[in-house]
Each structure stands twice: as C-alpha cells, then as structure tokens.
PDB file of C-alpha atoms in Angstrom:
ATOM      1  CA  MET A   1     -90.819 -38.182 -43.099  1.00 45.00           C
ATOM      2  CA  ASP A   2     -93.020 -36.865 -40.344  1.00 49.00           C
ATOM      3  CA  THR A   3     -95.178 -33.884 -41.175  1.00 52.00           C
ATOM      4  CA  ILE A   4     -94.430 -30.939 -38.942  1.00 56.00           C
ATOM      5  CA  MET A   5     -97.257 -28.461 -38.585  1.00 54.00           C
ATOM      6  CA  HIS A   6     -95.968 -24.931 -39.020  1.00 52.00           C
ATOM      7  CA  ASP A   7     -99.109 -23.253 -37.722  1.00 50.00           C
ATOM      8  CA  ASP A   8    -100.018 -25.175 -34.571  1.00 48.00           C
ATOM      9  CA  ILE A   9     -97.290 -23.859 -32.232  1.00 44.00           C
ATOM     10  CA  GLY A  10     -99.594 -20.982 -31.301  1.00 43.00           C
ATOM     11  CA  LYS A  11    -102.095 -23.447 -29.850  1.00 43.00           C
ATOM     12  CA  ALA A  12     -99.770 -24.858 -27.176  1.00 44.00           C
ATOM     13  CA  GLY A  13     -98.741 -23.670 -23.751  1.00 44.00           C
ATOM     14  CA  GLY A  14    -100.432 -20.289 -23.765  1.00 45.00           C
ATOM     15  CA  VAL A  15     -98.268 -18.844 -26.525  1.00 46.00           C
ATOM     16  CA  SER A  16    -101.261 -18.157 -28.762  1.00 55.00           C
ATOM     17  CA  SER A  17    -101.154 -14.502 -27.690  1.00 69.00           C
ATOM     18  CA  LEU A  18     -97.716 -14.067 -29.255  1.00 79.00           C
ATOM     19  CA  THR A  19     -97.522 -12.220 -32.532  1.00 84.00           C
ATOM     20  CA  PRO A  20     -95.350 -13.563 -35.357  1.00 90.00           C
ATOM     21  CA  PHE A  21     -91.821 -12.258 -35.658  1.00 92.00           C
ATOM     22  CA  HIS A  22     -90.146 -11.296 -38.922  1.00 94.00           C
ATOM     23  CA  VAL A  23     -86.482 -11.825 -39.654  1.00 94.00           C
ATOM     24  CA  ALA A  24     -84.576 -11.312 -42.898  1.00 94.00           C
ATOM     25  CA  PHE A  25     -81.189 -12.937 -43.405  1.00 95.00           C
ATOM     26  CA  PRO A  26     -78.624 -13.321 -46.189  1.00 94.00           C
ATOM     27  CA  VAL A  27     -78.267 -16.424 -48.366  1.00 94.00           C
ATOM     28  CA  HIS A  28     -75.801 -17.135 -51.148  1.00 94.00           C
ATOM     29  CA  ASP A  29     -78.200 -19.125 -53.315  1.00 96.00           C
ATOM     30  CA  ILE A  30     -81.998 -18.748 -53.466  1.00 97.00           C
ATOM     31  CA  ALA A  31     -82.489 -22.253 -54.924  1.00 98.00           C
ATOM     32  CA  GLN A  32     -80.510 -23.788 -52.040  1.00 97.00           C
ATOM     33  CA  ALA A  33     -82.550 -21.723 -49.575  1.00 97.00           C
ATOM     34  CA  ARG A  34     -85.781 -23.047 -51.120  1.00 98.00           C
ATOM     35  CA  GLN A  35     -84.529 -26.633 -50.838  1.00 98.00           C
ATOM     36  CA  PHE A  36     -83.303 -26.208 -47.249  1.00 98.00           C
ATOM     37  CA  TYR A  37     -86.148 -24.161 -45.746  1.00 98.00           C
ATOM     38  CA  GLY A  38     -88.955 -25.353 -48.033  1.00 97.00           C
ATOM     39  CA  THR A  39     -88.116 -29.013 -48.587  1.00 97.00           C
ATOM     40  CA  LEU A  40     -85.925 -30.071 -45.639  1.00 97.00           C
ATOM     41  CA  LEU A  41     -87.530 -27.970 -42.896  1.00 97.00           C
ATOM     42  CA  GLY A  42     -90.982 -28.101 -44.530  1.00 96.00           C
ATOM     43  CA  CYS A  43     -91.628 -24.360 -44.380  1.00 96.00           C
ATOM     44  CA  PRO A  44     -94.432 -23.253 -46.713  1.00 97.00           C
ATOM     45  CA  GLU A  45     -93.269 -20.616 -49.183  1.00 97.00           C
ATOM     46  CA  GLY A  46     -94.924 -17.206 -49.358  1.00 96.00           C
ATOM     47  CA  ARG A  47     -94.170 -14.307 -51.661  1.00 94.00           C
ATOM     48  CA  SER A  48     -90.930 -14.191 -53.586  1.00 95.00           C
ATOM     49  CA  ALA A  49     -88.924 -12.374 -56.227  1.00 92.00           C
ATOM     50  CA  GLU A  50     -85.683 -13.168 -58.004  1.00 94.00           C
ATOM     51  CA  SER A  51     -83.568 -12.031 -55.038  1.00 94.00           C
ATOM     52  CA  TRP A  52     -85.687 -13.035 -52.016  1.00 95.00           C
ATOM     53  CA  VAL A  53     -88.241 -15.559 -50.765  1.00 96.00           C
ATOM     54  CA  ASP A  54     -90.613 -15.582 -47.749  1.00 96.00           C
ATOM     55  CA  PHE A  55     -91.132 -18.729 -45.685  1.00 97.00           C
ATOM     56  CA  ASN A  56     -93.577 -19.608 -42.902  1.00 96.00           C
ATOM     57  CA  LEU A  57     -91.351 -20.910 -40.086  1.00 96.00           C
ATOM     58  CA  PHE A  58     -93.850 -22.263 -37.547  1.00 94.00           C
ATOM     59  CA  GLY A  59     -96.111 -19.224 -37.990  1.00 93.00           C
ATOM     60  CA  HIS A  60     -93.294 -16.682 -38.251  1.00 94.00           C
ATOM     61  CA  GLN A  61     -92.147 -14.847 -41.372  1.00 96.00           C
ATOM     62  CA  ILE A  62     -88.554 -15.420 -42.357  1.00 96.00           C
ATOM     63  CA  VAL A  63     -87.135 -13.940 -45.539  1.00 96.00           C
ATOM     64  CA  ALA A  64     -84.064 -15.287 -47.321  1.00 96.00           C
ATOM     65  CA  HIS A  65     -82.400 -12.425 -49.240  1.00 96.00           C
ATOM     66  CA  TYR A  66     -79.723 -13.075 -51.829  1.00 95.00           C
ATOM     67  CA  LYS A  67     -76.298 -11.688 -50.894  1.00 90.00           C
ATOM     68  CA  PRO A  68     -73.152 -12.639 -52.819  1.00 88.00           C
ATOM     69  CA  GLN A  69     -70.505 -14.452 -50.796  1.00 84.00           C
ATOM     70  CA  ASP A  70     -67.895 -12.055 -49.454  1.00 77.00           C
ATOM     71  CA  GLY A  71     -65.341 -14.546 -48.179  1.00 74.00           C
ATOM     72  CA  SER A  72     -65.827 -13.756 -44.477  1.00 69.00           C
ATOM     73  CA  GLY A  73     -67.321 -16.959 -43.155  1.00 65.00           C
ATOM     74  CA  ALA A  74     -66.159 -16.535 -39.564  1.00 70.00           C
ATOM     75  CA  VAL A  75     -68.741 -17.522 -36.954  1.00 73.00           C
ATOM     76  CA  HIS A  76     -68.440 -16.437 -33.335  1.00 83.00           C
ATOM     77  CA  HIS A  77     -69.233 -18.921 -30.540  1.00 87.00           C
ATOM     78  CA  ASN A  78     -70.158 -18.461 -26.875  1.00 89.00           C
ATOM     79  CA  PRO A  79     -70.012 -21.238 -24.262  1.00 88.00           C
ATOM     80  CA  VAL A  80     -73.442 -22.388 -23.021  1.00 90.00           C
ATOM     81  CA  ASP A  81     -73.847 -25.483 -20.841  1.00 85.00           C
ATOM     82  CA  GLY A  82     -70.632 -27.055 -22.140  1.00 89.00           C
ATOM     83  CA  HIS A  83     -71.250 -26.363 -25.854  1.00 92.00           C
ATOM     84  CA  ASP A  84     -69.953 -23.674 -28.209  1.00 92.00           C
ATOM     85  CA  VAL A  85     -73.141 -21.911 -29.363  1.00 92.00           C
ATOM     86  CA  PRO A  86     -72.852 -20.090 -32.711  1.00 91.00           C
ATOM     87  CA  VAL A  87     -73.630 -16.364 -32.633  1.00 91.00           C
ATOM     88  CA  PRO A  88     -75.699 -15.010 -34.237  1.00 90.00           C
ATOM     89  CA  HIS A  89     -78.429 -17.620 -34.603  1.00 94.00           C
ATOM     90  CA  PHE A  90     -82.214 -17.741 -34.816  1.00 95.00           C
ATOM     91  CA  GLY A  91     -84.918 -20.360 -34.535  1.00 94.00           C
ATOM     92  CA  VAL A  92     -88.212 -21.255 -32.927  1.00 94.00           C
ATOM     93  CA  VAL A  93     -89.351 -22.694 -29.613  1.00 94.00           C
ATOM     94  CA  LEU A  94     -91.449 -25.721 -30.557  1.00 94.00           C
ATOM     95  CA  THR A  95     -93.661 -28.129 -28.691  1.00 93.00           C
ATOM     96  CA  MET A  96     -91.774 -31.279 -27.676  1.00 94.00           C
ATOM     97  CA  PRO A  97     -93.528 -33.457 -30.321  1.00 95.00           C
ATOM     98  CA  GLN A  98     -92.698 -30.893 -33.035  1.00 95.00           C
ATOM     99  CA  TRP A  99     -89.060 -30.726 -31.892  1.00 97.00           C
ATOM    100  CA  GLU A 100     -88.759 -34.523 -31.845  1.00 97.00           C
ATOM    101  CA  ALA A 101     -90.263 -34.783 -35.354  1.00 97.00           C
ATOM    102  CA  LEU A 102     -87.930 -32.087 -36.695  1.00 97.00           C
ATOM    103  CA  ALA A 103     -84.878 -33.697 -35.060  1.00 98.00           C
ATOM    104  CA  ALA A 104     -85.819 -37.053 -36.605  1.00 98.00           C
ATOM    105  CA  ARG A 105     -86.317 -35.439 -40.038  1.00 97.00           C
ATOM    106  CA  LEU A 106     -82.938 -33.694 -39.868  1.00 98.00           C
ATOM    107  CA  GLU A 107     -81.126 -36.802 -38.615  1.00 98.00           C
ATOM    108  CA  ALA A 108     -82.706 -38.912 -41.397  1.00 98.00           C
ATOM    109  CA  ALA A 109     -81.529 -36.349 -43.946  1.00 97.00           C
ATOM    110  CA  GLY A 110     -77.941 -36.601 -42.658  1.00 98.00           C
ATOM    111  CA  THR A 111     -77.824 -33.031 -41.347  1.00 98.00           C
ATOM    112  CA  ALA A 112     -74.427 -32.002 -39.992  1.00 97.00           C
ATOM    113  CA  PHE A 113     -75.291 -30.560 -36.593  1.00 98.00           C
ATOM    114  CA  VAL A 114     -73.229 -27.832 -34.950  1.00 97.00           C
ATOM    115  CA  ILE A 115     -74.742 -29.099 -31.688  1.00 97.00           C
ATOM    116  CA  ALA A 116     -76.621 -32.397 -31.996  1.00 98.00           C
ATOM    117  CA  PRO A 117     -80.134 -32.787 -30.566  1.00 98.00           C
ATOM    118  CA  HIS A 118     -79.926 -33.145 -26.795  1.00 97.00           C
ATOM    119  CA  ILE A 119     -81.346 -31.965 -23.460  1.00 96.00           C
ATOM    120  CA  ARG A 120     -79.618 -28.841 -22.101  1.00 93.00           C
ATOM    121  CA  PHE A 121     -79.654 -27.680 -18.456  1.00 91.00           C
ATOM    122  CA  LYS A 122     -80.855 -31.150 -17.419  1.00 91.00           C
ATOM    123  CA  GLY A 123     -82.497 -31.079 -13.991  1.00 89.00           C
ATOM    124  CA  GLN A 124     -82.242 -27.271 -13.774  1.00 88.00           C
ATOM    125  CA  ALA A 125     -84.611 -24.365 -14.307  1.00 85.00           C
ATOM    126  CA  GLY A 126     -84.930 -23.917 -18.043  1.00 87.00           C
ATOM    127  CA  GLU A 127     -84.276 -27.569 -18.962  1.00 92.00           C
ATOM    128  CA  GLN A 128     -84.822 -27.802 -22.709  1.00 95.00           C
ATOM    129  CA  ALA A 129     -84.335 -29.890 -25.797  1.00 97.00           C
ATOM    130  CA  THR A 130     -82.098 -28.078 -28.285  1.00 97.00           C
ATOM    131  CA  MET A 131     -80.210 -28.517 -31.542  1.00 98.00           C
ATOM    132  CA  PHE A 132     -78.129 -26.243 -33.760  1.00 97.00           C
ATOM    133  CA  PHE A 133     -77.309 -26.551 -37.455  1.00 97.00           C
ATOM    134  CA  LEU A 134     -76.376 -24.317 -40.383  1.00 96.00           C
ATOM    135  CA  ASP A 135     -78.286 -23.536 -43.542  1.00 97.00           C
ATOM    136  CA  PRO A 136     -76.404 -23.806 -46.875  1.00 96.00           C
ATOM    137  CA  SER A 137     -75.291 -20.151 -46.549  1.00 94.00           C
ATOM    138  CA  GLY A 138     -73.842 -20.697 -43.061  1.00 93.00           C
ATOM    139  CA  ASN A 139     -76.670 -19.089 -41.053  1.00 95.00           C
ATOM    140  CA  ALA A 140     -76.964 -20.788 -37.664  1.00 95.00           C
ATOM    141  CA  LEU A 141     -80.383 -22.024 -36.524  1.00 96.00           C
ATOM    142  CA  GLU A 142     -81.466 -23.269 -33.105  1.00 97.00           C
ATOM    143  CA  PHE A 143     -84.684 -25.142 -32.459  1.00 97.00           C
ATOM    144  CA  LYS A 144     -85.635 -25.827 -28.864  1.00 96.00           C
ATOM    145  CA  ALA A 145     -88.534 -27.228 -26.869  1.00 96.00           C
ATOM    146  CA  PHE A 146     -89.699 -27.406 -23.277  1.00 93.00           C
ATOM    147  CA  GLN A 147     -91.873 -30.049 -21.642  1.00 89.00           C
ATOM    148  CA  ASN A 148     -93.830 -27.103 -20.260  1.00 86.00           C
ATOM    149  CA  MET A 149     -93.866 -23.817 -22.209  1.00 87.00           C
ATOM    150  CA  ASP A 150     -94.177 -21.965 -18.880  1.00 85.00           C
ATOM    151  CA  ASP A 151     -90.475 -22.822 -18.356  1.00 86.00           C
ATOM    152  CA  LEU A 152     -89.414 -20.644 -21.313  1.00 87.00           C
ATOM    153  CA  PHE A 153     -88.280 -17.737 -19.099  1.00 84.00           C
ATOM    154  CA  ARG A 154     -87.934 -19.609 -15.792  1.00 82.00           C
ATOM    155  CA  THR A 155     -84.776 -18.726 -13.836  1.00 80.00           C
TER     156      THR A 155
END
C-alpha cells in the first residue's frame, strides 16, 4: 500500500498557517477503531486509555471515545451535486496526490463507499475530488482534494 504522509498537508497550497482541529466522536469498539483509523487509514496513534484513543489525522487530533451502541443507527442525508451526503460527517482536505493514494488504499481494502471516489462540481467553481465512507461505528467521513488549494472557498 502507498504510504500517506499525515504531516505534510500543512506544506501545500498555503495552508501551513492553519492550526490543527480537534474532534471527538463515539465508537462502539476501541479495537475496531484502532484497526480502521490506525491500520487502514494509517493514522499514527497518540495518547490513549481504556475508553478512548487519539489519532493524528493528517496533522489534526481526532479522538475515538467508546460509547455503547444505543440502537439508533439512523443517518441523515442531504443532496449535494446529485449524491446523498451523510450528515454529520468529518474529514480532511488533502493534496491531490494524498487523496489519490488514500482512495487507492481504500479501494484495495474493499471499502464500502457511501459515495465512491469521484470529481464533484466538475467544470464549476469548487471542483473537487471527494469520497465518503463509514468507520466501523457508522461515523461518516469525507476526504476531498482540490487541484489548487486556493479553490477551497471559491464560489
């Protein structure tokens, strides 16, 4: 599998002035979270305890916190460019080579995509590569990329 650098996004397209975000989210199984985020996505692990684990997601701190399943697995969707986008979701804007490497890694692993890797808003302001998939606890993730990072907020 291709190695995806989780700390070089800040060196591309003028985004080096951004500060890392932090997000904590529920998971039903810490071991599955470690396999998914650590092994499949290649996120280096940080601090942890029995009920939570930190990961470095492309320079950002994400924390998987154990939460028992409660039976409500309903996910809301909103239409975006002809696809039903799961809400809520989180992810990272990558460089195009990072996005392509991650898409290839996920496809090789047989990932079931909610929205398969593709180009959204083709030929329009904000054209981007995007993909959506779920972690083992049902959290939706989106990873996207732009040919030019200056297009991130272009209207």
